[in-house]
Amino acid sequence: MRSFERGLGYLDAVSDLEVREHSVTAVVHGTNIYEVELTLGGDDGPSGWCDCPYGQEGNFCKHCVAVGLTMLRRAKTIPHQQIAARARASGLEAWLTALSRDELLALVREQIAEDHRLRRRLELRAAVARSDTDTVRDRILALIDPRPFARYEYADASRYAQQVAEAAAALRALTTDGQAMQALGLAEEAIRVLGEAYGEIDDSDGVVGQAAAAVAKAHLEACEAARTDPEHLAEWLVGQVLGDSNDVIDLDPLDYAEVLGPSGLARLRQLAAEAQRRRPSGWAEQHLMERLVEAEGDVDALVALYAQNLDPSGATHLRIAEELDSAGRADEALTWAEHGIRDCAAETYIDGRLVDYVCARYSEAGRPADVVGVRRNRFRVERSLAAYRQLRSAAQTAQCWEAERVAALAALREDARRAHGGRYGGPVLIDALLDDGDVDTAWREAAGLADDRQWEHLADLSRETRPAKALGVYLRLVERLKEPTGDRAYEHLARLLLGARDCHRALGTQEAFTDYLANLRAELKRRRKLMSILDRCGL
């Protein structure tokens, strides 16, 4: 649904639409220029491919949506274009088949002269075919060299990624051609260059990272074919995982488990343990050890590893509990989770999943009072609307909300008295009362405390029951919105005016609103976009 909505905004960006017999290709101009191909005739409708990052993950992206909608606009002409495409394809095939060898060579040479990317690919293939390792190395390193590109430029990332992908294809071709050892050395050199260059590339769309992953895959295939030394590979992998190169290529040593074998995995574990001893607080070192221990399936060793570096948010306690749960050790899991709740009791931020985990276990065990106790303790520290809602839900289940609410609101009143605002500025007290549906108390407490957002919410809830009070709020907020400009401000102003109109209708004073609106439009008539929005809203 999101891709469809975003694709609507790209209808005017579609160009070079070409209908083939069973597919449609087009170019979509967005942040970059993307190539799209839709395949027609499938049982589930058209399938799409796009070279944007989201599309390359196998998703039907907004660019595919834009091309598909463009096709629907031209639906009547598509069948005729498909017939014409079939005729063109048939004619091309017949012409190529009729050409002599010399004529085909002349045609290829002509294309090579005009298309430097095609020339590069064919030069690489030729070098691979004749085992010209020096040329292959030079071409691959030239493809990965970032210097021809303007560094830090977002637009250059896509072109650079295409070259990196070409280099990955050449490495895989070397392995297929029986030159796995050469491919292995070149892949490791390519990964080193990519690691050095990546920090200077704006890879916001992740296209370079995806191309680099193809280089890593080529390296793995070369390792498998070359039967590389397991211990040497383990040393190289640890260097990569703990070095800067892993920023661009997220290597997972366990992908190499079959190549490493028992001796390589043992060396990997030894090196990882040594690295962690040298730098016990290092994130990469900790993560590497966790991956290796997790793969070994030793739950106690994994728990001990996690316990060495407990996160103050309680996230690590939760990971331990989940591991123990998966191992069928539910009682130990709950003990660790409770331990985390106690350790983090004074923290303003605690991983909400840990709190939810403990509460869920208590609920399953028929311990509603304990659920209330956990939620109450978290509310005392957080004092947020979310914490208030969670306490309310737990206390209602335990049938003790009335007493809990009195205490919770008293704490929020004290916060409001001390001017402790909520996340959006106004005191949580007002949000809590509104969330409870206690509009009467909210009106009494709001004076001198509520912010504009809360006043508007209060007015929205009171159009029918307190139209005069709500009208005063809307008109005050409209006055504040006369100065700001832009679509968001104008849409907000229109919503306030619609609320004011409803209040006047409830009061039977529609003529007063008509006069007010006419004066407002006259005052702001130079703002054409605002006038258009008011017209659309029937104002």
mmCIF file of N, CA and C in Angstrom, residues 475-535:
data_model
loop_
_atom_site.group_PDB
_atom_site.id
_atom_site.type_symbol
_atom_site.label_atom_id
_atom_site.label_comp_id
_atom_site.label_asym_id
_atom_site.label_seq_id
_atom_site.Cartn_x
_atom_site.Cartn_y
_atom_site.Cartn_z
ATOM 1 N N LEU A 475 -10.922 29.608 18.138
ATOM 2 C CA LEU A 475 -10.644 30.966 17.649
ATOM 3 C C LEU A 475 -9.291 31.468 18.153
ATOM 4 N N ARG A 476 -8.948 31.114 19.384
ATOM 5 C CA ARG A 476 -7.643 31.512 19.903
ATOM 6 C C ARG A 476 -6.508 30.854 19.104
ATOM 7 N N LEU A 477 -6.681 29.580 18.768
ATOM 8 C CA LEU A 477 -5.647 28.865 18.007
ATOM 9 C C LEU A 477 -5.567 29.362 16.565
ATOM 10 N N VAL A 478 -6.723 29.754 16.003
ATOM 11 C CA VAL A 478 -6.711 30.311 14.639
ATOM 12 C C VAL A 478 -5.881 31.588 14.605
ATOM 13 N N GLU A 479 -6.025 32.427 15.610
ATOM 14 C CA GLU A 479 -5.265 33.672 15.656
ATOM 15 C C GLU A 479 -3.759 33.393 15.647
ATOM 16 N N ARG A 480 -3.350 32.345 16.346
ATOM 17 C CA ARG A 480 -1.924 32.008 16.397
ATOM 18 C C ARG A 480 -1.409 31.449 15.076
ATOM 19 N N LEU A 481 -2.320 30.940 14.255
ATOM 20 C CA LEU A 481 -1.902 30.324 13.000
ATOM 21 C C LEU A 481 -1.988 31.283 11.808
ATOM 22 N N LYS A 482 -2.272 32.547 12.061
ATOM 23 C CA LYS A 482 -2.343 33.498 10.949
ATOM 24 C C LYS A 482 -0.967 33.794 10.361
ATOM 25 N N GLU A 483 0.039 33.767 11.178
ATOM 26 C CA GLU A 483 1.377 34.129 10.715
ATOM 27 C C GLU A 483 2.108 33.007 9.975
ATOM 28 N N PRO A 484 2.121 31.781 10.499
ATOM 29 C CA PRO A 484 2.879 30.713 9.822
ATOM 30 C C PRO A 484 2.362 30.465 8.407
ATOM 31 N N THR A 485 3.260 30.057 7.526
ATOM 32 C CA THR A 485 2.889 29.735 6.152
ATOM 33 C C THR A 485 3.297 28.295 5.848
ATOM 34 N N GLY A 486 2.844 27.787 4.704
ATOM 35 C CA GLY A 486 3.166 26.421 4.301
ATOM 36 C C GLY A 486 1.952 25.523 4.386
ATOM 37 N N ASP A 487 1.990 24.434 3.649
ATOM 38 C CA ASP A 487 0.835 23.540 3.536
ATOM 39 C C ASP A 487 0.379 22.997 4.889
ATOM 40 N N ARG A 488 1.337 22.588 5.739
ATOM 41 C CA ARG A 488 0.946 22.006 7.027
ATOM 42 C C ARG A 488 0.191 23.021 7.882
ATOM 43 N N ALA A 489 0.685 24.255 7.897
ATOM 44 C CA ALA A 489 0.010 25.297 8.681
ATOM 45 C C ALA A 489 -1.373 25.586 8.111
ATOM 46 N N TYR A 490 -1.464 25.612 6.782
ATOM 47 C CA TYR A 490 -2.755 25.914 6.147
ATOM 48 C C TYR A 490 -3.768 24.786 6.385
ATOM 49 N N GLU A 491 -3.317 23.536 6.302
ATOM 50 C CA GLU A 491 -4.225 22.410 6.561
ATOM 51 C C GLU A 491 -4.698 22.444 8.016
ATOM 52 N N HIS A 492 -3.789 22.783 8.925
ATOM 53 C CA HIS A 492 -4.141 22.870 10.341
ATOM 54 C C HIS A 492 -5.159 23.988 10.570
ATOM 55 N N LEU A 493 -4.932 25.119 9.933
ATOM 56 C CA LEU A 493 -5.859 26.239 10.061
ATOM 57 C C LEU A 493 -7.250 25.844 9.577
ATOM 58 N N ALA A 494 -7.301 25.106 8.472
ATOM 59 C CA ALA A 494 -8.600 24.672 7.942
ATOM 60 C C ALA A 494 -9.305 23.746 8.936
ATOM 61 N N ARG A 495 -8.563 22.844 9.571
ATOM 62 C CA ARG A 495 -9.181 21.938 10.549
ATOM 63 C C ARG A 495 -9.758 22.722 11.727
ATOM 64 N N LEU A 496 -9.027 23.721 12.180
ATOM 65 C CA LEU A 496 -9.541 24.550 13.286
ATOM 66 C C LEU A 496 -10.820 25.276 12.881
ATOM 67 N N LEU A 497 -10.848 25.774 11.671
ATOM 68 C CA LEU A 497 -12.047 26.485 11.198
ATOM 69 C C LEU A 497 -13.239 25.543 11.076
ATOM 70 N N LEU A 498 -12.994 24.303 10.633
ATOM 71 C CA LEU A 498 -14.090 23.334 10.576
ATOM 72 C C LEU A 498 -14.632 23.056 11.977
ATOM 73 N N GLY A 499 -13.731 22.976 12.970
ATOM 74 C CA GLY A 499 -14.180 22.796 14.348
ATOM 75 C C GLY A 499 -14.994 23.985 14.833
ATOM 76 N N ALA A 500 -14.518 25.188 14.499
ATOM 77 C CA ALA A 500 -15.260 26.389 14.897
ATOM 78 C C ALA A 500 -16.636 26.421 14.248
ATOM 79 N N ARG A 501 -16.711 26.000 12.989
ATOM 80 C CA ARG A 501 -18.016 25.973 12.295
ATOM 81 C C ARG A 501 -18.977 25.024 12.992
ATOM 82 N N ASP A 502 -18.476 23.845 13.421
ATOM 83 C CA ASP A 502 -19.342 22.898 14.128
ATOM 84 C C ASP A 502 -19.861 23.494 15.432
ATOM 85 N N CYS A 503 -19.017 24.249 16.115
ATOM 86 C CA CYS A 503 -19.445 24.874 17.373
ATOM 87 C C CYS A 503 -20.538 25.903 17.118
ATOM 88 N N HIS A 504 -20.363 26.733 16.097
ATOM 89 C CA HIS A 504 -21.386 27.724 15.765
ATOM 90 C C HIS A 504 -22.704 27.054 15.405
ATOM 91 N N ARG A 505 -22.629 25.917 14.692
ATOM 92 C CA ARG A 505 -23.862 25.211 14.345
ATOM 93 C C ARG A 505 -24.559 24.713 15.606
ATOM 94 N N ALA A 506 -23.763 24.171 16.556
ATOM 95 C CA ALA A 506 -24.348 23.692 17.802
ATOM 96 C C ALA A 506 -24.963 24.832 18.611
ATOM 97 N N LEU A 507 -24.380 26.043 18.472
ATOM 98 C CA LEU A 507 -24.885 27.211 19.195
ATOM 99 C C LEU A 507 -25.993 27.935 18.432
ATOM 100 N N GLY A 508 -26.190 27.557 17.153
ATOM 101 C CA GLY A 508 -27.183 28.235 16.326
ATOM 102 C C GLY A 508 -26.747 29.608 15.872
ATOM 103 N N THR A 509 -25.445 29.820 15.726
ATOM 104 C CA THR A 509 -24.904 31.131 15.348
ATOM 105 C C THR A 509 -24.118 31.045 14.050
ATOM 106 N N GLN A 510 -24.686 30.346 13.050
ATOM 107 C CA GLN A 510 -23.972 30.148 11.787
ATOM 108 C C GLN A 510 -23.634 31.457 11.086
ATOM 109 N N GLU A 511 -24.515 32.468 11.226
ATOM 110 C CA GLU A 511 -24.243 33.737 10.534
ATOM 111 C C GLU A 511 -22.980 34.400 11.086
ATOM 112 N N ALA A 512 -22.771 34.267 12.379
ATOM 113 C CA ALA A 512 -21.562 34.839 12.974
ATOM 114 C C ALA A 512 -20.311 34.176 12.393
ATOM 115 N N PHE A 513 -20.386 32.876 12.184
ATOM 116 C CA PHE A 513 -19.235 32.184 11.594
ATOM 117 C C PHE A 513 -19.025 32.623 10.152
ATOM 118 N N THR A 514 -20.116 32.799 9.409
ATOM 119 C CA THR A 514 -19.991 33.239 8.013
ATOM 120 C C THR A 514 -19.285 34.586 7.939
ATOM 121 N N ASP A 515 -19.667 35.504 8.821
ATOM 122 C CA ASP A 515 -19.025 36.829 8.833
ATOM 123 C C ASP A 515 -17.544 36.702 9.238
ATOM 124 N N TYR A 516 -17.286 35.880 10.255
ATOM 125 C CA TYR A 516 -15.909 35.702 10.716
ATOM 126 C C TYR A 516 -15.034 35.138 9.602
ATOM 127 N N LEU A 517 -15.545 34.123 8.900
ATOM 128 C CA LEU A 517 -14.788 33.486 7.833
ATOM 129 C C LEU A 517 -14.541 34.455 6.684
ATOM 130 N N ALA A 518 -15.544 35.258 6.355
ATOM 131 C CA ALA A 518 -15.374 36.224 5.263
ATOM 132 C C ALA A 518 -14.281 37.237 5.598
ATOM 133 N N ASN A 519 -14.272 37.709 6.831
ATOM 134 C CA ASN A 519 -13.241 38.665 7.253
ATOM 135 C C ASN A 519 -11.850 38.015 7.236
ATOM 136 N N LEU A 520 -11.789 36.759 7.675
ATOM 137 C CA LEU A 520 -10.506 36.058 7.689
ATOM 138 C C LEU A 520 -9.975 35.855 6.271
ATOM 139 N N ARG A 521 -10.836 35.467 5.359
ATOM 140 C CA ARG A 521 -10.415 35.260 3.968
ATOM 141 C C ARG A 521 -9.957 36.572 3.352
ATOM 142 N N ALA A 522 -10.649 37.666 3.683
ATOM 143 C CA ALA A 522 -10.243 38.964 3.142
ATOM 144 C C ALA A 522 -8.866 39.365 3.680
ATOM 145 N N GLU A 523 -8.627 39.029 4.958
ATOM 146 C CA GLU A 523 -7.356 39.387 5.584
ATOM 147 C C GLU A 523 -6.192 38.589 4.988
ATOM 148 N N LEU A 524 -6.450 37.334 4.633
ATOM 149 C CA LEU A 524 -5.374 36.439 4.160
ATOM 150 C C LEU A 524 -5.498 36.107 2.683
ATOM 151 N N LYS A 525 -6.168 36.956 1.913
ATOM 152 C CA LYS A 525 -6.490 36.621 0.526
ATOM 153 C C LYS A 525 -5.252 36.467 -0.365
ATOM 154 N N ARG A 526 -4.141 37.053 -0.005
ATOM 155 C CA ARG A 526 -2.934 36.939 -0.833
ATOM 156 C C ARG A 526 -2.297 35.545 -0.769
ATOM 157 N N ARG A 527 -2.703 34.777 0.190
ATOM 158 C CA ARG A 527 -2.162 33.415 0.313
ATOM 159 C C ARG A 527 -3.023 32.464 -0.523
ATOM 160 N N ARG A 528 -2.630 32.332 -1.779
ATOM 161 C CA ARG A 528 -3.459 31.592 -2.734
ATOM 162 C C ARG A 528 -3.608 30.123 -2.356
ATOM 163 N N LYS A 529 -2.531 29.522 -1.863
ATOM 164 C CA LYS A 529 -2.620 28.101 -1.491
ATOM 165 C C LYS A 529 -3.594 27.911 -0.335
ATOM 166 N N LEU A 530 -3.585 28.849 0.626
ATOM 167 C CA LEU A 530 -4.536 28.771 1.729
ATOM 168 C C LEU A 530 -5.961 28.878 1.216
ATOM 169 N N MET A 531 -6.192 29.825 0.287
ATOM 170 C CA MET A 531 -7.538 29.982 -0.260
ATOM 171 C C MET A 531 -7.994 28.702 -0.959
ATOM 172 N N SER A 532 -7.062 28.052 -1.661
ATOM 173 C CA SER A 532 -7.392 26.802 -2.357
ATOM 174 C C SER A 532 -7.765 25.711 -1.368
ATOM 175 N N ILE A 533 -7.041 25.623 -0.260
ATOM 176 C CA ILE A 533 -7.321 24.608 0.756
ATOM 177 C C ILE A 533 -8.658 24.880 1.436
ATOM 178 N N LEU A 534 -8.935 26.144 1.716
ATOM 179 C CA LEU A 534 -10.232 26.493 2.314
ATOM 180 C C LEU A 534 -11.372 26.152 1.371
ATOM 181 N N ASP A 535 -11.179 26.419 0.084
ATOM 182 C CA ASP A 535 -12.215 26.074 -0.906
ATOM 183 C C ASP A 535 -12.463 24.565 -0.917
#
